[in-house]
Tab-separated table of C-alpha atoms and ligand atoms in Angstrom:
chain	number	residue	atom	x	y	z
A	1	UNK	CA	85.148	100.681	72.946
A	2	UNK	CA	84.888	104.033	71.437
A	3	UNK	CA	84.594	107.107	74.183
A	4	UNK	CA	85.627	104.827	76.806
A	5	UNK	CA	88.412	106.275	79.333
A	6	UNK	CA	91.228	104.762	81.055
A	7	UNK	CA	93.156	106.029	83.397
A	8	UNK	CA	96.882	104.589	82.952
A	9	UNK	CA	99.271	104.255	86.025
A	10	UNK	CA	102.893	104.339	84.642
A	11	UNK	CA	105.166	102.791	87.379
A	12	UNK	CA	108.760	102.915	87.053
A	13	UNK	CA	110.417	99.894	85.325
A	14	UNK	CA	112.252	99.727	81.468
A	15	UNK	CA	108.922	98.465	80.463
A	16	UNK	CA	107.506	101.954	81.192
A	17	UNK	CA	108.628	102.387	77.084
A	18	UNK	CA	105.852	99.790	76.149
A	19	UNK	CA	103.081	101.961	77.358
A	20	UNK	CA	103.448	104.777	75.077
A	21	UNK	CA	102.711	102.272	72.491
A	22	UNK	CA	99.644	100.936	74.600
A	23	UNK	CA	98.664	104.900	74.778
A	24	UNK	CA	98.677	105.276	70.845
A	25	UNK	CA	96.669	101.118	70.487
A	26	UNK	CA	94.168	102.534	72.778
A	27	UNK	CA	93.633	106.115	70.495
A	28	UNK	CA	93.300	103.465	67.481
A	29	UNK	CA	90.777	102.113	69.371
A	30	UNK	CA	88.739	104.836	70.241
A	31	UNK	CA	89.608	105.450	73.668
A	32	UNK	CA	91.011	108.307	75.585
A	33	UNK	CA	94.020	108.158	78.055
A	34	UNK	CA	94.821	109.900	81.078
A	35	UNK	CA	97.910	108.945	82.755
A	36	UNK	CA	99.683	109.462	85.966
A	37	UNK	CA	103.425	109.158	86.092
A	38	UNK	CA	105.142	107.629	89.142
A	39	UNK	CA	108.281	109.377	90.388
A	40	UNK	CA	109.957	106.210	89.226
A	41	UNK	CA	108.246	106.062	86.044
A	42	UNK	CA	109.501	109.506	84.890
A	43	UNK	CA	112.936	107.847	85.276
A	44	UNK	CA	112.182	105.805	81.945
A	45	UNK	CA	109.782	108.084	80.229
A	46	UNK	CA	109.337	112.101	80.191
A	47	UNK	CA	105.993	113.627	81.159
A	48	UNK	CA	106.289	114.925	77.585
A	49	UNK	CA	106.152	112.074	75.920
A	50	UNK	CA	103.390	111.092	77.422
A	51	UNK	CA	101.044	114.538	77.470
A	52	UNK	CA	102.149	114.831	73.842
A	53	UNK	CA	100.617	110.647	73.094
A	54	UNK	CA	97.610	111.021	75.638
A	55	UNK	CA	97.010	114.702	74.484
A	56	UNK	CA	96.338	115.546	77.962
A	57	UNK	CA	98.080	117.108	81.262
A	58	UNK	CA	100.503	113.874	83.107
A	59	UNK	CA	99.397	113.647	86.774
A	60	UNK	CA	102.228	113.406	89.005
A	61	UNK	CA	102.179	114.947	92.009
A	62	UNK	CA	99.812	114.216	95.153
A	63	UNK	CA	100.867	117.905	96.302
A	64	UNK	CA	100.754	119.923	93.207
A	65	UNK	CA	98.449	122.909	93.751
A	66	UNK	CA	97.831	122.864	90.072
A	67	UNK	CA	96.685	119.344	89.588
A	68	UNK	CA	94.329	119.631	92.564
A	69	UNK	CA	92.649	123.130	91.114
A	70	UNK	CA	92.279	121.376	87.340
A	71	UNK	CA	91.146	118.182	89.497
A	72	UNK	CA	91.471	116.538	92.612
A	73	UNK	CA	93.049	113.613	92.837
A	74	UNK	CA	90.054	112.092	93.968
A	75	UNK	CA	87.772	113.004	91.086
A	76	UNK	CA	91.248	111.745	88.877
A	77	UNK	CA	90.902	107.905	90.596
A	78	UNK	CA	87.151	108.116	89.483
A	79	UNK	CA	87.609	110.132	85.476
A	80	UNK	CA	87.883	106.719	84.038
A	81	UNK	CA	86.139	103.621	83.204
A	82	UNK	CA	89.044	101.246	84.293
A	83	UNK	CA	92.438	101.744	85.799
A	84	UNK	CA	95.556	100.664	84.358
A	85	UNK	CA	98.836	99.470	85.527
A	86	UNK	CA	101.243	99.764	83.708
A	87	UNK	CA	104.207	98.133	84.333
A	88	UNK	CA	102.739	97.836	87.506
A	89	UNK	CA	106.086	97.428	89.673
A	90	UNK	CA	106.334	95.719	93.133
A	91	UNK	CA	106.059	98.826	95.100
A	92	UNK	CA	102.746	99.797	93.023
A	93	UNK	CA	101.612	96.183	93.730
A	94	UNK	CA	102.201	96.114	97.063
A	95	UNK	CA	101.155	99.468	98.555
A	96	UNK	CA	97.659	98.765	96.576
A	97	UNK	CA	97.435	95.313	98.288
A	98	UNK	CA	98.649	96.481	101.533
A	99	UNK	CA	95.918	99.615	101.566
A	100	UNK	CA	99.348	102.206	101.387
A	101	UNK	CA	98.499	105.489	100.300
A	102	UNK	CA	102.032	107.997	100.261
A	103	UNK	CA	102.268	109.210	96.576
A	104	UNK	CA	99.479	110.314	93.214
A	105	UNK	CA	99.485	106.694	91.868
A	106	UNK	CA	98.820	104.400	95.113
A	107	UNK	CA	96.094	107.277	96.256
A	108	UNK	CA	94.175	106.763	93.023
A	109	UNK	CA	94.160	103.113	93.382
A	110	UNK	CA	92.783	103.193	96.836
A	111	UNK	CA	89.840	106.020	96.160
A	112	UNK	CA	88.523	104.530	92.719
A	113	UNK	CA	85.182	103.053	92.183
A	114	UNK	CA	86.442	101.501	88.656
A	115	UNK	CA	87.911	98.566	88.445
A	116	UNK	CA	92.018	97.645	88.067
A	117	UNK	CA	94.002	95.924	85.647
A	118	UNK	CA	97.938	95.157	86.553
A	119	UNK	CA	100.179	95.099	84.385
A	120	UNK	CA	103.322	93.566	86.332
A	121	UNK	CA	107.149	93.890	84.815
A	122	UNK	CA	109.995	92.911	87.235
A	123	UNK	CA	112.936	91.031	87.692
A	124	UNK	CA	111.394	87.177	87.529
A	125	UNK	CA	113.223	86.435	90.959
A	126	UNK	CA	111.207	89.485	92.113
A	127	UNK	CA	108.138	88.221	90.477
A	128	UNK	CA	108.510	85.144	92.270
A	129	UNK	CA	109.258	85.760	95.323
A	130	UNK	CA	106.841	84.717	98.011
A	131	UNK	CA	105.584	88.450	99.276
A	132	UNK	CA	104.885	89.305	95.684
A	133	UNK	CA	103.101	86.699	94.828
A	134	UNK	CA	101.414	86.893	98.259
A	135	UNK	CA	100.531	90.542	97.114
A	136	UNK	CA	99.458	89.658	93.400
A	137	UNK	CA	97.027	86.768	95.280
A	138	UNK	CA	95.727	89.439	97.488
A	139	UNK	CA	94.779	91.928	94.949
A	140	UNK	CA	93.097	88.928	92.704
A	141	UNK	CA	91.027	88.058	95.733
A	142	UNK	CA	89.972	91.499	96.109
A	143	UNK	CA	88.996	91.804	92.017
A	144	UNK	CA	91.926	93.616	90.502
A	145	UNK	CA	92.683	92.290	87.069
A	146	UNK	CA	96.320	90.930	85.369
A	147	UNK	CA	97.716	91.002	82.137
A	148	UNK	CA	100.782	88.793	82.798
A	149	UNK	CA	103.898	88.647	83.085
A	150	UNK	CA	104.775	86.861	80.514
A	151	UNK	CA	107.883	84.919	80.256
A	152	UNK	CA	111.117	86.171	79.635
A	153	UNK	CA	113.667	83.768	77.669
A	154	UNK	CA	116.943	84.764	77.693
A	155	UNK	CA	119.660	81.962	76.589
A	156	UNK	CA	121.765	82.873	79.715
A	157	UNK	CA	120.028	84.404	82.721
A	158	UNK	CA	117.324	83.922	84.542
A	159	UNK	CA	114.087	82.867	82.672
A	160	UNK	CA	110.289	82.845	83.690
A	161	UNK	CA	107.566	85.530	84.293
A	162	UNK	CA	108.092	88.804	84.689
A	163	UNK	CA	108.094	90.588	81.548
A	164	UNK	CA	105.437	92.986	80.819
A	165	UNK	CA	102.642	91.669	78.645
A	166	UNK	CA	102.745	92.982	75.153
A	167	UNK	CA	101.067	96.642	74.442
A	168	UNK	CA	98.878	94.905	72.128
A	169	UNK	CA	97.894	91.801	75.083
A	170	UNK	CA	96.776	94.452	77.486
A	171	UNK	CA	94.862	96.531	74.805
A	172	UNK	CA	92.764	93.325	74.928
A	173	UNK	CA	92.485	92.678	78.018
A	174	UNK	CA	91.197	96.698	78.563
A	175	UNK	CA	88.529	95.787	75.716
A	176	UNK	CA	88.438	92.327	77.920
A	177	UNK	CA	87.540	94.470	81.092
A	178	UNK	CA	85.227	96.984	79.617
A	179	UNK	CA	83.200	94.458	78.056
A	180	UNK	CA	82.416	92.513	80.658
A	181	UNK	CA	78.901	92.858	81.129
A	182	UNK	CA	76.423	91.402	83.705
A	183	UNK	CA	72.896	90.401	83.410
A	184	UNK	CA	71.584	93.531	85.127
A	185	UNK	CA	73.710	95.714	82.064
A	186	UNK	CA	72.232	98.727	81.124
A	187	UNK	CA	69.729	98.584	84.071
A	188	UNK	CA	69.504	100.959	86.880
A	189	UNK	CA	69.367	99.798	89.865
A	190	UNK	CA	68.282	102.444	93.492
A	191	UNK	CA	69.129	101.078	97.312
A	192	UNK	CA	68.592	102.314	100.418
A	193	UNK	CA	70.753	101.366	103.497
A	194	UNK	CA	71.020	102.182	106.998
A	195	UNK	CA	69.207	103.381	109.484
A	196	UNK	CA	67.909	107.202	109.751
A	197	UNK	CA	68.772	109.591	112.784
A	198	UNK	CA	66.058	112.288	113.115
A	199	UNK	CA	67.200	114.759	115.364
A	200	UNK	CA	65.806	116.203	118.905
A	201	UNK	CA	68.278	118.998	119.686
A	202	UNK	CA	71.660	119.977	118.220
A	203	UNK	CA	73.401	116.563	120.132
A	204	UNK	CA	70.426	114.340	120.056
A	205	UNK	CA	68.942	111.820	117.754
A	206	UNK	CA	66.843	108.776	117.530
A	207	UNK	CA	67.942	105.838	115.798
A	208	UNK	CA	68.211	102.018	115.463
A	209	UNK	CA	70.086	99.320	115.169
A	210	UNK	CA	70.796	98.792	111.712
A	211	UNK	CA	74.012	98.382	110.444
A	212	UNK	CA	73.338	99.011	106.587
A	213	UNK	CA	75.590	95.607	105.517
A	214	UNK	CA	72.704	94.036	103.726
A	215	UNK	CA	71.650	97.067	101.845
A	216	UNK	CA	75.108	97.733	101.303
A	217	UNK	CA	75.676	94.179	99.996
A	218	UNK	CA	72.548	94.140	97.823
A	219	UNK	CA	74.186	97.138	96.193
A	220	UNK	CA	77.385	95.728	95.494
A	221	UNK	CA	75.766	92.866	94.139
A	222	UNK	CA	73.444	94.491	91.853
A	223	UNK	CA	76.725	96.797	90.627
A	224	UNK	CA	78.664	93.604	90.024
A	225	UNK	CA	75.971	92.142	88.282
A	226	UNK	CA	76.245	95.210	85.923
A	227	UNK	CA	73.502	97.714	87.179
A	228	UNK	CA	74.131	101.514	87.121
A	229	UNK	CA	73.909	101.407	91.239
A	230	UNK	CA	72.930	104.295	93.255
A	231	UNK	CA	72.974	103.803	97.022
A	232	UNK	CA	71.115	106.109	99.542
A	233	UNK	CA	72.766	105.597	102.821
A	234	UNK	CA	72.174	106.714	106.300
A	235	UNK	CA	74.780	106.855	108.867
A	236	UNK	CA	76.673	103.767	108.876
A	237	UNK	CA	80.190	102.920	109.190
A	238	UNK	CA	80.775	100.820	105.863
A	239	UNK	CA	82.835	101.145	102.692
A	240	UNK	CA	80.895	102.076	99.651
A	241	UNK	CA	80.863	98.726	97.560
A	242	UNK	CA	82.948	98.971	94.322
A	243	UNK	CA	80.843	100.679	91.423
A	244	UNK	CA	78.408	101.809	93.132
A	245	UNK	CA	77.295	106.152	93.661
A	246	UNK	CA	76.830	106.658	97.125
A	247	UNK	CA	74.731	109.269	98.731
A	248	UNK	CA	74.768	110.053	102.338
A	249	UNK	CA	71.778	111.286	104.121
A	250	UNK	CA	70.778	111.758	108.223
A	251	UNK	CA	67.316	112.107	108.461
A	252	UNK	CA	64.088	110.406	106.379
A	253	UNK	CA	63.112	113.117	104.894
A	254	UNK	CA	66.484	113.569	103.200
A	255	UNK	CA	66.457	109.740	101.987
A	256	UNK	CA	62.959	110.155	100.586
A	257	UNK	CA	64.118	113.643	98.398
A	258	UNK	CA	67.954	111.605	97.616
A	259	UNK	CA	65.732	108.635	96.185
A	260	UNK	CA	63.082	110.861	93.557
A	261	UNK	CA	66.480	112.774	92.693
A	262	UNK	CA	67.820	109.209	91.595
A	263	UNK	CA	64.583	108.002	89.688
A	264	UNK	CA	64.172	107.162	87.485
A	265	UNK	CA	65.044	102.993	88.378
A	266	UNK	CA	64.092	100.102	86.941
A	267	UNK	CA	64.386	98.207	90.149
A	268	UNK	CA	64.316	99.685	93.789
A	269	UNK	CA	65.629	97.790	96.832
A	270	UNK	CA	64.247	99.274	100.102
A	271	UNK	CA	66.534	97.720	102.638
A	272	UNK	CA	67.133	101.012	105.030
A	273	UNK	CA	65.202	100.945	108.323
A	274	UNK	CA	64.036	104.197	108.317
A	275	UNK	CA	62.616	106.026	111.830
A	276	UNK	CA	58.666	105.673	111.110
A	277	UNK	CA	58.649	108.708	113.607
A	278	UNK	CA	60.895	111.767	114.092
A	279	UNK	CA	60.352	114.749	116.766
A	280	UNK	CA	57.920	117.029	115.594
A	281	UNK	CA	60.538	119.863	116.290
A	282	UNK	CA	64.218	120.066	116.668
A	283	UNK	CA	64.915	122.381	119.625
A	284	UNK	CA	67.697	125.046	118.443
A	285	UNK	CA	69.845	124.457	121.738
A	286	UNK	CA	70.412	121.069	123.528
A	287	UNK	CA	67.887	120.331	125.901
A	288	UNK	CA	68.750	120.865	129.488
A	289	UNK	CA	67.858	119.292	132.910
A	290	UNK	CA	65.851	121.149	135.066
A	291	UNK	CA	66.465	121.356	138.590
A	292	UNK	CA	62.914	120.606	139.483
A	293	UNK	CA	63.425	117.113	137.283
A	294	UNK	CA	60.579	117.842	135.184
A	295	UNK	CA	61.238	115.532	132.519
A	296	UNK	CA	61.083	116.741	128.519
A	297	UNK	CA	58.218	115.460	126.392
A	298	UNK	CA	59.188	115.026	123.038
A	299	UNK	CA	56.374	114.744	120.833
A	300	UNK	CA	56.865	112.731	117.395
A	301	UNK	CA	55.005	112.919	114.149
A	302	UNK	CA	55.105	110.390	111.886
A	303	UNK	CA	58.065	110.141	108.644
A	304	UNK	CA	56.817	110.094	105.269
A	305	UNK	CA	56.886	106.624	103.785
A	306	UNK	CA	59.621	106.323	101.443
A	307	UNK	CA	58.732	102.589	99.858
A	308	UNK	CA	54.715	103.461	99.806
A	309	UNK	CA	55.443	107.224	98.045
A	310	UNK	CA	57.756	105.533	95.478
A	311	UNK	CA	55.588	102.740	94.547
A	312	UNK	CA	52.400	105.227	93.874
A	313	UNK	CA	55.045	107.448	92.156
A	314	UNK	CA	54.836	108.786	88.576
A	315	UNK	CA	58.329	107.148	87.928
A	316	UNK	CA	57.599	103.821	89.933
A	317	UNK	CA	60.382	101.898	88.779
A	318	UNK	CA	59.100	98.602	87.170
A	319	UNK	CA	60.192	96.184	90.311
A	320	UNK	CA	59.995	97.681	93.894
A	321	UNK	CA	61.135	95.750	96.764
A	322	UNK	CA	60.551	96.360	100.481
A	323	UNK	CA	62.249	94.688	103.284
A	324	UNK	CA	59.986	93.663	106.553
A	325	UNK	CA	62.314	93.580	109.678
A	326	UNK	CA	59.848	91.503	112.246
A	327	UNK	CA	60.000	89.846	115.074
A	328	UNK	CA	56.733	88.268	115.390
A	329	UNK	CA	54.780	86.015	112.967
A	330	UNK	CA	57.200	87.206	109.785
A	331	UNK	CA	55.959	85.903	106.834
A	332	UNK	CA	52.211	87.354	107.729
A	333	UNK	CA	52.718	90.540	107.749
A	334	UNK	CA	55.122	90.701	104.950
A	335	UNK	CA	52.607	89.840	103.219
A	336	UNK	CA	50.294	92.203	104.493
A	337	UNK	CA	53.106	94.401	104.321
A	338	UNK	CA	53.113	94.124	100.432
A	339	UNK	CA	49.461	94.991	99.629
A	340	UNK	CA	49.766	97.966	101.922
A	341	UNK	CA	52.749	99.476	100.947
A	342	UNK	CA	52.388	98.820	96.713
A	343	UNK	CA	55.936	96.864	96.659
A	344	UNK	CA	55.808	93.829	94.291
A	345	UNK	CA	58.451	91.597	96.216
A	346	UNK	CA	59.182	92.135	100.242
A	347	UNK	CA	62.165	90.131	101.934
A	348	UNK	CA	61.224	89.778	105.398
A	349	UNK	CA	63.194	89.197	108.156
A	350	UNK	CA	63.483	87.956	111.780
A	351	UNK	CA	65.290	90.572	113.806
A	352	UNK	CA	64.782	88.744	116.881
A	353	UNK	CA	67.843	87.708	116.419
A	354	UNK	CA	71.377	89.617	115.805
A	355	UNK	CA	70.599	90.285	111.780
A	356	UNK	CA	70.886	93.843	113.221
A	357	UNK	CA	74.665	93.973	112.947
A	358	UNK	CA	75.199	91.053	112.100
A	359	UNK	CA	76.496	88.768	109.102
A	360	UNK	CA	74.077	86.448	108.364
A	361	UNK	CA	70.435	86.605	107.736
A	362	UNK	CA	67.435	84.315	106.933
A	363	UNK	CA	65.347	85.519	104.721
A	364	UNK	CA	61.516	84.804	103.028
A	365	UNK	CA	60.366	86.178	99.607
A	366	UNK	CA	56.850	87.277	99.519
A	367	UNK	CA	56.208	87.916	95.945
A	368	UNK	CA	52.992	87.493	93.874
A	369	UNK	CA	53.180	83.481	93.244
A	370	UNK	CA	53.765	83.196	97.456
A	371	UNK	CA	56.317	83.032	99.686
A	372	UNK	CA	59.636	80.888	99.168
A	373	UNK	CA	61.836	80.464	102.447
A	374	UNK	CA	66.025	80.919	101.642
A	375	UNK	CA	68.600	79.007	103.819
A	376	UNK	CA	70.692	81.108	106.493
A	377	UNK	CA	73.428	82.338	104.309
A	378	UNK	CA	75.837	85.584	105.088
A	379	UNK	CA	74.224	88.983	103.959
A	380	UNK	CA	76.292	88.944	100.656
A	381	UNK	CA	75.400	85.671	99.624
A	382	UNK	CA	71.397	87.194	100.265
A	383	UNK	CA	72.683	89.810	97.692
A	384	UNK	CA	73.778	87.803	95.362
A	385	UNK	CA	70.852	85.758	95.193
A	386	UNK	CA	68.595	88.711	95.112
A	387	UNK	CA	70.418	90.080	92.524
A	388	UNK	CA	70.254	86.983	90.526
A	389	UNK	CA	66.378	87.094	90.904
A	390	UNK	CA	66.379	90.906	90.174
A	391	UNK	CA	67.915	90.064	86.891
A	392	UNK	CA	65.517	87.195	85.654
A	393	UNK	CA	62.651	89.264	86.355
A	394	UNK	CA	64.006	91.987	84.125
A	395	UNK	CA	65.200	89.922	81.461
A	396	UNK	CA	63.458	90.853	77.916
A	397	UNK	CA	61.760	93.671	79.771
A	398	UNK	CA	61.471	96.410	77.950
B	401	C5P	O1	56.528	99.520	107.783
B	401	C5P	P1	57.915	99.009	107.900
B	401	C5P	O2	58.890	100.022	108.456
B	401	C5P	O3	58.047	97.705	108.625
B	401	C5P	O4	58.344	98.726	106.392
B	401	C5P	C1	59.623	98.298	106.046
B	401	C5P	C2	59.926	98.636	104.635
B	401	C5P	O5	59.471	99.948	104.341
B	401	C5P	C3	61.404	98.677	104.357
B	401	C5P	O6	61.617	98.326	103.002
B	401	C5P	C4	61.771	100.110	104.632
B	401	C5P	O7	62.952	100.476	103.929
B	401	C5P	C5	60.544	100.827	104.121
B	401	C5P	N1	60.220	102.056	104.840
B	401	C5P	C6	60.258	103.248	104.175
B	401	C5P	N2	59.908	104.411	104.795
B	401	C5P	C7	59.491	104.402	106.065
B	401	C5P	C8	59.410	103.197	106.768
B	401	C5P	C9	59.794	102.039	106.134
B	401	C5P	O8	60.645	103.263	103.008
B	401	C5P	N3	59.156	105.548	106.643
């Protein structure tokens, strides 16, 4: 656990004591703490006391000029290998699972790539009641991480969950977290998504259909099965998938230089369907109609070939995959796709279909035993598999 970084949320609840203690286990251990305190939080504990255990400035202001110069509270949701909550208080718990964004603390949780642990401490009748635990099943579902409640006993009273987990309980569930590790650890894994626009004049642009969701998924999956995920996009209109380093490009060109600057891989997933042509020129003002109707002729050249440059590259990563997006006899030119191109596995495709767009696909492996046909499944359960199959090839490889 050494050198690993958390960023701790400190909500406002009595339990807020508790995670100066967690601050100093996690030093013990190694790690380093940053910490944003909630308005509420700084009710229980003083910014002091916690700058003076974590050793660094407390974040707590969405607004504070400051802050944002040292570092944006974007960059801040993203410092850390995991986020902590800590106690993680009904309001934290809710505006997370509810997508609210109005203060420091419920910002970072909705703009970090890392993943969450909670850390809930409130009133057991709180705890209990149904929107909470409507909230706490919502943020499971979406992969956020609990450490308790644990139960409180109290002779009289109320008794049942709701007391914050120990400091020492959620120092092992952060080791618990950070050591999860998939089958594709320590790999790196490089996807394209998306389609390509390659422009004509300054409001102009040729495109297609695709919608990125199964490069996008393919990511996610390879992040979640542990990869070191980079994702070259086009234009789309999807979420990044947690984990995973997005970067957005327009044209091919741009997707070809964004994928040597991410080499090198040991796996690449081609799954963008980039323009194989692109206007030979971009004409500096948009083109006009004439009055004599004489129709522009726009001339295109062809796009390099991103999948066929990487796989004769210098840094060809050990296991390139192309994708074949037919609509005619599918499974023979995949193959035929393969040899050409260099790639070692190609999914092919029927877009005859709606696979553009849509949320299923049917796919066929082409790899160098034959060709194996999968079941219609959604796009992420493609991922998945592929990702699976990614990490048995690698396995033991050097
Ligand atoms: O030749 P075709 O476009 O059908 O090949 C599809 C495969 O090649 C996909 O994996 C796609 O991402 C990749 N490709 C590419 N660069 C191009 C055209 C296609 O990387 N210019």
């Amino acid at each position: 656990m050494r050198g690993k970084s958390i960023l701790l949320i400190i909500g406002g609840g009595i339990a807020a004591y508790k995670s100066l203690e967690l601050i100093r286990l996690l030093a013990q251990r190694g790690m380093t703490c940053r910490a944003i305190l909630t308005r509420a939080g700084a009710e229980f504990v003083t910014p002091l006391s916690v700058a003076s255990l974590t050793g660094e400035t407390v974040h707590q202001d969405l607004f504070s000029l400051t802050d944002e110069a040292a570092m944006g509270h974007i960059a801040l949701s993203r410092s850390a290998d995991l986020v902590v909550v800590a106690p993680a208080t009904a309001d934290l718990m809710a505006k997370m699972a509810n997508g609210l964004a109005n203060d420091l603390a419920s910002t970072a949780l909705l703009a970090t790539d890392k993943a969450v642990l909670m850390a809930p401490a409130m009133n057991v009748r709180m705890w209990q009641s149904p929107s909470v635990q409507r909230n706490a099943e919502t943020l499971k579902r979406d992969g956020v991480r609990f450490a308790g409640p644990n139960d409180v006993e109290r002779s009289g009273g109320e008794c049942g969950p709701g007391r914050m987990a120990q400091p020492a309980e959620i120092a092992a569930a952060i080791e618990r977290a950070l050591a999860v590790k998939g089958p594709l650890a320590g790999r790196k894994a490089l996807v394209t998504a998306g389609p390509t626009y390659e422009p004509v004049d300054p409001v102009r642009f040729l495109a297609n259909q695709s919608s990125g969701r199964q490069g996008y998924a393919i990511a996610g999956a390879l992040a979640a099965a542990g990869a070191d995920t980079t994702l070259v996009s086009g234009p789309v209109s999807l979420a990044p998938p947690p984990g995973v380093a997005l970067a957005r490009v327009t044209t091919a060109r741009e997707m070809l230089a964004a994928c040597e600057a991410a080499l090198p891989a040991d796996v690449l997933v081609m799954a963008a369907a980039v323009a194989d042509w692109r206007p030979d020129s971009i004409a500096g003002s948009k083109i006009k109609k004439t009055t004599d109707r004489v129709v522009p002729l726009i001339r295109l050249v062809e796009n390099p070939d991103i999948l066929a440059t990487l796989a004769a590259h210098a840094q060809r990563p050990r296991l390139v995959i192309g994708f074949a997006a037919e609509t005619d006899n599918v499974v023979q030119n995949a193959i035929a796709k393969r040899a050409r191109k260099g790639a070692d596995w190609i999914l092919a495709n029927d877009v005859s279909g709606d696979v553009m767009g849509g949320e299923r696909n049917r796919v066929h492996l082409v790899n160098e035993t034959g060709v194996e046909d999968w079941p219609d499944m959604t796009k992420q359960e493609v991922g998945a598999r592929l990702a699976a199959r990614i990490a048995e090839k690698l396995k033991g490889a050097a």
